[in-house]
Tab-separated table of N, CA, C and O in Angstrom:
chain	number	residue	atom	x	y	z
X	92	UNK	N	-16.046	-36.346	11.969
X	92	UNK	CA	-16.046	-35.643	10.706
X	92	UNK	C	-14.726	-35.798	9.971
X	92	UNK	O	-14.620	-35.094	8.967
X	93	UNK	N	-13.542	-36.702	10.321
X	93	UNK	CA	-12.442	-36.651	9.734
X	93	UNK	C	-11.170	-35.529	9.765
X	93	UNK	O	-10.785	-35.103	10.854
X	94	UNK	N	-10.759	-35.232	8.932
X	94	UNK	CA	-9.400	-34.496	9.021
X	94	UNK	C	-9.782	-33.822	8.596
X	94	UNK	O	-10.259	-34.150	7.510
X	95	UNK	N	-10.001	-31.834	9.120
X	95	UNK	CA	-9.791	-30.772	8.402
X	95	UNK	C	-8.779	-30.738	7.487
X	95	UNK	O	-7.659	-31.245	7.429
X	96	UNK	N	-9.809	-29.607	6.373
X	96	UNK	CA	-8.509	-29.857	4.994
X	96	UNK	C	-8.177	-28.606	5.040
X	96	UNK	O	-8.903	-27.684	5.412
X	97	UNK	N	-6.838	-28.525	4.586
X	97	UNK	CA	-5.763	-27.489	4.907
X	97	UNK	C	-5.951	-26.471	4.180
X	97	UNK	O	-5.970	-26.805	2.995
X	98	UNK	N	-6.154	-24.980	4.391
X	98	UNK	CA	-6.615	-24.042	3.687
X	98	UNK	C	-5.505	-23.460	2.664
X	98	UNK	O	-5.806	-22.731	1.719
X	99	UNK	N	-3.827	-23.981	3.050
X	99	UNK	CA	-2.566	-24.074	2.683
X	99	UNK	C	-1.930	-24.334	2.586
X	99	UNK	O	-1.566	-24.987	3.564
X	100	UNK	N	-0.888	-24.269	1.425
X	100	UNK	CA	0.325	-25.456	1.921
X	100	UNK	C	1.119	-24.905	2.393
X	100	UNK	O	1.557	-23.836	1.968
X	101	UNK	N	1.560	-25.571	3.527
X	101	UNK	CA	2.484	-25.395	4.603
X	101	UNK	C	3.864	-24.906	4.153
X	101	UNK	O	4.207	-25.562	3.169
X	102	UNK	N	4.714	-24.068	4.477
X	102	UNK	CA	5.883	-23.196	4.360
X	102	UNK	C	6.686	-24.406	4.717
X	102	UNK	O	6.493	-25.086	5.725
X	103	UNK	N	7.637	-24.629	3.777
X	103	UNK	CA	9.040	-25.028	4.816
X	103	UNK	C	9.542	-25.295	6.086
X	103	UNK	O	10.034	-26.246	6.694
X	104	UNK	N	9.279	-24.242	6.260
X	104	UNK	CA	9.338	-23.628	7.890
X	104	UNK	C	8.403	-24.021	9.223
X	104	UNK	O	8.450	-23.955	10.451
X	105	UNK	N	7.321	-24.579	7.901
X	105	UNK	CA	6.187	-24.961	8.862
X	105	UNK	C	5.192	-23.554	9.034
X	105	UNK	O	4.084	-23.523	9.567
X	106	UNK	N	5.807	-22.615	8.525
X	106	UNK	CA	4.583	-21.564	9.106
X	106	UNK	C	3.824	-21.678	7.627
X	106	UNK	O	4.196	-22.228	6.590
X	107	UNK	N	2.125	-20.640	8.074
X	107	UNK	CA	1.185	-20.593	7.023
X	107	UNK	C	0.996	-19.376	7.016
X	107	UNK	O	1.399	-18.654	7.928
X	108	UNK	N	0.161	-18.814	5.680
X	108	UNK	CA	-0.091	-17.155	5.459
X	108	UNK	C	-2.072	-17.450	6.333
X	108	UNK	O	-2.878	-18.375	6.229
X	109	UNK	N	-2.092	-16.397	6.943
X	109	UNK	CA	-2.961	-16.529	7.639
X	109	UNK	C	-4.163	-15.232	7.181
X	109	UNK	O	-5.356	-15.159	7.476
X	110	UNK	N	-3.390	-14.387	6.441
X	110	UNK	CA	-4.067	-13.201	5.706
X	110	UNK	C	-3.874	-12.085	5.303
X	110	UNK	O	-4.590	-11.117	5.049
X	111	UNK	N	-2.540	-12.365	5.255
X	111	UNK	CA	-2.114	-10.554	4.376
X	111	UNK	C	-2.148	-10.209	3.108
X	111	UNK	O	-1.228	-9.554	2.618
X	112	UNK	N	-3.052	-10.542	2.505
X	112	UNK	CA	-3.683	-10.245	1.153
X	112	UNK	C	-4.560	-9.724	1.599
X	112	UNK	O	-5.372	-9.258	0.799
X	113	UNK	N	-4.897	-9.503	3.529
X	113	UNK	CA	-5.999	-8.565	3.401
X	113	UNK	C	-5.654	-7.046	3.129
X	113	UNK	O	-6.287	-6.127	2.608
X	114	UNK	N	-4.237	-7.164	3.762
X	114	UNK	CA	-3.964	-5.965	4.081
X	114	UNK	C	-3.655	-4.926	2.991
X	114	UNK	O	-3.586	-3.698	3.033
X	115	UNK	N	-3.454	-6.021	1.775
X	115	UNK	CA	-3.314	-5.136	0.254
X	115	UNK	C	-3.485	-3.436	0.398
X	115	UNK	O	-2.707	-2.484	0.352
X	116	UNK	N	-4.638	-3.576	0.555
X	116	UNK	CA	-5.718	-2.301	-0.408
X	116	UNK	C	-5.655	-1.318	0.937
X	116	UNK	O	-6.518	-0.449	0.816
X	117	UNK	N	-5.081	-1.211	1.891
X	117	UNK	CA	-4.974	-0.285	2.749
X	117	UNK	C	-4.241	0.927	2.433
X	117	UNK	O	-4.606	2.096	2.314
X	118	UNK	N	-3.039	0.315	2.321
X	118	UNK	CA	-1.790	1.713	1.641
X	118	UNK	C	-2.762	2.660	0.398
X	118	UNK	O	-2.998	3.867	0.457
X	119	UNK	N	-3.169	1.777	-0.596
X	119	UNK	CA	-3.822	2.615	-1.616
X	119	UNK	C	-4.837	3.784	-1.266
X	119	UNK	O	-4.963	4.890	-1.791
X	120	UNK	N	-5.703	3.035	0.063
X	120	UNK	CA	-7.025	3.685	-0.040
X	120	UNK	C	-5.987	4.627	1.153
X	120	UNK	O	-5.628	5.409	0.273
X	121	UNK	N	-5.571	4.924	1.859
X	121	UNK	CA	-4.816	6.069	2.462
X	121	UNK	C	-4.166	7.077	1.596
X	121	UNK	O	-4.353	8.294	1.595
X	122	UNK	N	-3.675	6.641	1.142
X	122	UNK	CA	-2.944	7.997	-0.399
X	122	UNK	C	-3.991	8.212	-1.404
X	122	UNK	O	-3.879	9.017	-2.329
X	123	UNK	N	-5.175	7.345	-1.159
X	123	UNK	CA	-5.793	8.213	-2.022
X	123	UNK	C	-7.162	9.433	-1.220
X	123	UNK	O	-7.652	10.432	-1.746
X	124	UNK	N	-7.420	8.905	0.026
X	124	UNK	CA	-7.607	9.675	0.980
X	124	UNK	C	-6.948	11.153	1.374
X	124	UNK	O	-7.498	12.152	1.837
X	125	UNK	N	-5.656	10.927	1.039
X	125	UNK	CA	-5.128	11.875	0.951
X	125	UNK	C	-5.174	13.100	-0.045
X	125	UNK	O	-5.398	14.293	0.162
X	126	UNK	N	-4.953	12.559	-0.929
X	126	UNK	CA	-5.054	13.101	-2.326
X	126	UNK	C	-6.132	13.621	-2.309
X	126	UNK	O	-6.094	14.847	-2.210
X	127	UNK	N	-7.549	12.956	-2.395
X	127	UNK	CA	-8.582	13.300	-2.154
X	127	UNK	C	-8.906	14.869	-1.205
X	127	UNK	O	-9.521	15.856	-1.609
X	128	UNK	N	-8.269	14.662	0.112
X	128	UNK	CA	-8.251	16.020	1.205
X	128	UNK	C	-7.931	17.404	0.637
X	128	UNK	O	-8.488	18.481	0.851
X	129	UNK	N	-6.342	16.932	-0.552
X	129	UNK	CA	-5.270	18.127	-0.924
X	129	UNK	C	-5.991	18.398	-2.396
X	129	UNK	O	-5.722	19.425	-3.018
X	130	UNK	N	-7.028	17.304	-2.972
X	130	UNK	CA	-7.015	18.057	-4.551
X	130	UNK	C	-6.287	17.840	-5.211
X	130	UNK	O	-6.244	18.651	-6.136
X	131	UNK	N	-5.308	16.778	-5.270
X	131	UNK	CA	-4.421	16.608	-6.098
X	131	UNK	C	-4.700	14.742	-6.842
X	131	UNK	O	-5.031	13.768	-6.166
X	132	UNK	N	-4.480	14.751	-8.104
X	132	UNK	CA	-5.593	13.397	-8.331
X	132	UNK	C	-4.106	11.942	-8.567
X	132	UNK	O	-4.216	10.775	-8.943
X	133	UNK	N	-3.024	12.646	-8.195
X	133	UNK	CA	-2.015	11.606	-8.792
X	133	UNK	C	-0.651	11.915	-7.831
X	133	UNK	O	0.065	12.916	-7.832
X	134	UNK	N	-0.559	10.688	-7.013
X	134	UNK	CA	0.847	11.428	-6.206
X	134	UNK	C	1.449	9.647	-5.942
X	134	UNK	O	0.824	8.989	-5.111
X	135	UNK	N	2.651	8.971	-6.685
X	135	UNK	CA	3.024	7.979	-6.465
X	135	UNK	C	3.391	6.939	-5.229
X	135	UNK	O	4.574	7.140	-4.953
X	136	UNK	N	2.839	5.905	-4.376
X	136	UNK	CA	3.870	6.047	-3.015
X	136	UNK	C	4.985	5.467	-2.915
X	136	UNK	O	5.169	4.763	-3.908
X	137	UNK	N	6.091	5.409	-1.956
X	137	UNK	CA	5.259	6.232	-0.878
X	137	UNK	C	4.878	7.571	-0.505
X	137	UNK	O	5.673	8.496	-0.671
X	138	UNK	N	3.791	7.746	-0.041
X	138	UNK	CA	3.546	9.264	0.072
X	138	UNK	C	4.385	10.122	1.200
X	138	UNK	O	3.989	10.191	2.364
X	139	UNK	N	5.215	10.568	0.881
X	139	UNK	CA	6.211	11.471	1.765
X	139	UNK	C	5.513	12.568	2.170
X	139	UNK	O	4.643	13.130	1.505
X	140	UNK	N	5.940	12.919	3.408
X	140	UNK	CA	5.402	14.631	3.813
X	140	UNK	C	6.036	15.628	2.737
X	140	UNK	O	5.438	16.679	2.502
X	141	UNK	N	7.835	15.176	1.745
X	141	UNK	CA	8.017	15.915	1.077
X	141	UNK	C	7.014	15.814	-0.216
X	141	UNK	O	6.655	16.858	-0.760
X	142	UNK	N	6.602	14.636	-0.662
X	142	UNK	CA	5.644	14.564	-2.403
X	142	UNK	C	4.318	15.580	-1.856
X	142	UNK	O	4.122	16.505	-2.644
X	143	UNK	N	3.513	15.573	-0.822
X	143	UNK	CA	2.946	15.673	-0.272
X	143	UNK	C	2.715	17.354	-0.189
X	143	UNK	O	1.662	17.958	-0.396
X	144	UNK	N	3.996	17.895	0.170
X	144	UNK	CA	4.107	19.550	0.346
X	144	UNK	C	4.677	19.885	-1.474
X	144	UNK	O	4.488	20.967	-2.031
X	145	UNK	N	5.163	19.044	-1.932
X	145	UNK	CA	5.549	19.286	-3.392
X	145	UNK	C	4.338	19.186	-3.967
X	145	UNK	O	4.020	20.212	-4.568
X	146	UNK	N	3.234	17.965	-4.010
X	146	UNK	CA	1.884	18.221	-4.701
X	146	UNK	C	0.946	19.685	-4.160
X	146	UNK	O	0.273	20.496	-4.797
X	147	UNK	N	1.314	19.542	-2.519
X	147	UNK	CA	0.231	21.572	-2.617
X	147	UNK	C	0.896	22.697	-3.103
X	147	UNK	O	0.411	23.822	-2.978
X	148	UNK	N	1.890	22.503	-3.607
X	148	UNK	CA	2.594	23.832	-4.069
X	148	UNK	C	2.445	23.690	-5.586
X	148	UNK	O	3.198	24.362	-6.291
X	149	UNK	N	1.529	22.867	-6.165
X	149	UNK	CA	1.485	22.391	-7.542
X	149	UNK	C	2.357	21.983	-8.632
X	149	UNK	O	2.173	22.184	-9.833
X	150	UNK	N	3.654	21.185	-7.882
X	150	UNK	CA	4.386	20.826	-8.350
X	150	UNK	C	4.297	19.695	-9.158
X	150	UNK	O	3.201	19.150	-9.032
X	151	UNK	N	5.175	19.047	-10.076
X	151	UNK	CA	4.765	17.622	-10.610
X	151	UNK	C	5.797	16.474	-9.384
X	151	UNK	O	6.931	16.535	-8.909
X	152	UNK	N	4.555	15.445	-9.268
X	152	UNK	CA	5.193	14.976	-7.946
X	152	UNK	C	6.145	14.027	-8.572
X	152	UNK	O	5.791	13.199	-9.411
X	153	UNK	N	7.753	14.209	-8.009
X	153	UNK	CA	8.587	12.949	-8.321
X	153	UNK	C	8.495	11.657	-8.219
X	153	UNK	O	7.841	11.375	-7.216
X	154	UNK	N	8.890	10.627	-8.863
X	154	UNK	CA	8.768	9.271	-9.201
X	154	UNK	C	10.196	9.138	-7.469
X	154	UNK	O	10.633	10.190	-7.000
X	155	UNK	N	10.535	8.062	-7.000
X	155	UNK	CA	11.229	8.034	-6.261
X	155	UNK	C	12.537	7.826	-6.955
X	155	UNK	O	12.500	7.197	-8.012
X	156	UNK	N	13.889	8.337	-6.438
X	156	UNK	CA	15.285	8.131	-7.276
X	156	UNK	C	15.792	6.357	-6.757
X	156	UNK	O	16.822	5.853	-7.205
């Protein structure tokens, strides 16, 4: 069947990305899981235990400094 064709081009280094564009959408769908639990519809990440206790006390949640 010939030469498999390369799904990438090869790094410098020789290494290849093998799939962490899967891992994108994980962080999102967890903070918004969260959010979801507490009732609160907007909390920036990362989600800190402090944004976190600042969104149930109905605070406006800080942007990070």
């Amino acid at each position: 069947l010939g030469h498999p064709v390369p799904t990438s081009t090869p790094h410098p280094f020789g290494a290849k990305g093998i799939g962490e564009s899967a891992t994108v959408g994980s962080p999102p769908a967890v903070v918004n899981a969260v959010l979801d639990a507490i009732g609160v519809r907007h909390a920036d990440m990362p989600l800190t235990p402090g944004r976190v206790w600042q969104a149930l006390q109905g605070g406006e949640v800080e942007a990070p400094q």
